Amino acid sequence: MAEETQSLAEASAEPDDADWQGPKIHYDLAKEFVIALVVVAVLAVIGAVVFSSPDDRPVTIRQWSQATPGDFLATAVSELDGSSPTAGYGPPYNTATGSGQKIFFLNPQQWIGVHTPVDAAQDFVLSPLALSAQTDPTLRAALARYDAASASDQQAWTTAYTKGLDKVQFSGTDVVLPARDYGPVAPMMQSLLSMARTGSLDADLLASPQFYGTDYTKPLLFIADGSYLADKAQAQHLSGDQWGMMNETGNFPGQAWLWLYTMWYQIAPFNSSANADALVWALMMLLTLGLALLPFIPGLRDIPRAVPLYRLIWRDHYRRLAEEAASGPQAGQPPAARMPLR
Amino acid sequence: MTTQVPPAVDPVETPSWTGGLRRAAVRALPPEKLLPDKQPSYVASWVYVFGVLTLAAFVVILVSGVVLVWRGPSWWHVSKVGLFFNSIHLWSVELFFFFMVIHLWGKFFMAAWRGRRRATWITGVVSFVVSIGTAFTGYLSQQNFDSQWISTQAKDGLNSVGVGALFNVMNFGQMLLWHVLLLPVCVAVLVGLHLLLVRHRGVVRPIKVRSAVPARLGADGPGPDGSKEA
């Protein structure tokens, strides 16, 4: 690299892409990095010792069914009759019609199709009950009656059961409903609640055909269809209208860097739009692209000149330039002598 | 008897892909440019510290992450030592983003893309975006209430743009592997490229101002975009 040969003013006047030939200072990058590493490590250890990290235990179906059995039963029967959020979700879980958010006329949710198939009634209710029915003749008979019934009968039973839940009472582990015709749905839901309370429904929904499993899609969808998870989140200031998932349980900073993404959900038109997720994502992708390509966008790329923070950042440089302009370079001396290394 | 001396062959001139790659690398980044011990006199502000602080935080994240990987994803839930290292991991991530955002804003107000440094800016922004994805998958891999809530909320946004089919936030195994392998490798490569570009182009010059530079030396130099002002 060539040694500096120009005065500060001469070097500063060179094009921005020219190698700097003006005065230089000693700058020990390796030392700076090591000091920075020590400082950051110490700060992280202090944060760990003083504040630790949040670790609220996850919600289980067992916990949910024991704490709010009415909500569990309402969710389960909505899975059975196809009225739950998951049952009507559409891609990537199922082919429910009319689903999917739109970005104006585009519906990208539909483009890729079903990649994680979820049959809400079968996966969350009927299949677990079928396993239990192997050792429960009463449940086996109820399931057989439900399967053999017409769609209208099934719908009538689930509708009656849903209405009955408004006045549900619990006697020990028994579900007590007003006297109506619930068909086989009442014993089915009673069995499902019993399974949930013992924890076997957690195990059934997590079961993997390969024995080892790491995919929690089904149990999470089922739990999220109920109110228990959302109520706990609300209490922990995690709801969408509370700046949602950028927060974290407790008083931890969470993902503060998601503030812009989360902000859109708080304001119109996104906070009342049925397409809020798609629109916010589209907007954020556009803004991110704009940030990356900012050097090419006239107007935006000129903001730094209009907001003269750079004068503060380089104040020493501008001061020296002004001093040099006032006094003039000292003739006959190399630039290094005019601007000693430090 | 005379000995025939074979003509000297300059190995530098021997045509080969390897030699060509080495020569191009040395041309682009000679050692004194790759690890200089001098900087232009204008490199004298606290704002320059935040880039190296971001890099240092990244190293602390990697080291604490490797400790967590060593014992597996459930360890920190049942061990005080594991919780301690998880906490170091968390706070180094918070510091990483804090320093990175200040670095980003600092470079914005310095119009640091001037002088053929647009690729440096772009790699920095992409690093920031990929880092957000890396941190996000970390939150999904915690196996606690936060993971449950964040995944069940985030799925709707990802599904709405068709990404959820390929990036299932409720698949713990998939998110954990993205978090500990794919995304950190991407961040490391991007940050490495960003640093090489910084060293290749050098630190951006101060914006030219009329009041500080005599007119005869071209006070009206290129604007923040590198173009001449009107």
PDB file of C-alpha atoms in Angstrom, chain A residues 119 121-133 143 195 201 204-205:
ATOM      1  CA  ASP A 119     -57.380 -33.902   9.206  1.00  0.00           C
ATOM      2  CA  ALA A 121     -61.511 -34.601  13.104  1.00  0.00           C
ATOM      3  CA  GLN A 122     -59.476 -37.708  12.375  1.00  0.00           C
ATOM      4  CA  ASP A 123     -56.132 -36.628  13.841  1.00  0.00           C
ATOM      5  CA  PHE A 124     -57.335 -34.834  16.981  1.00  0.00           C
ATOM      6  CA  VAL A 125     -60.446 -36.851  17.916  1.00  0.00           C
ATOM      7  CA  LEU A 126     -61.312 -40.007  16.009  1.00  0.00           C
ATOM      8  CA  SER A 127     -57.896 -41.666  15.732  1.00  0.00           C
ATOM      9  CA  PRO A 128     -56.977 -41.189  19.422  1.00  0.00           C
ATOM     10  CA  LEU A 129     -60.430 -42.454  20.412  1.00  0.00           C
ATOM     11  CA  ALA A 130     -60.020 -45.482  18.135  1.00  0.00           C
ATOM     12  CA  LEU A 131     -56.864 -46.405  20.024  1.00  0.00           C
ATOM     13  CA  SER A 132     -58.641 -46.150  23.357  1.00  0.00           C
ATOM     14  CA  ALA A 133     -61.651 -48.040  21.991  1.00  0.00           C
ATOM     15  CA  LEU A 143     -67.543 -44.666  17.532  1.00  0.00           C
ATOM     16  CA  MET A 195     -57.563 -39.473  27.816  1.00  0.00           C
ATOM     17  CA  LEU A 201     -53.715 -37.685  24.267  1.00  0.00           C
ATOM     18  CA  ASP A 204     -51.024 -39.981  20.866  1.00  0.00           C
ATOM     19  CA  LEU A 205     -50.679 -36.667  19.038  1.00  0.00           C
TER      20      LEU A 205
END
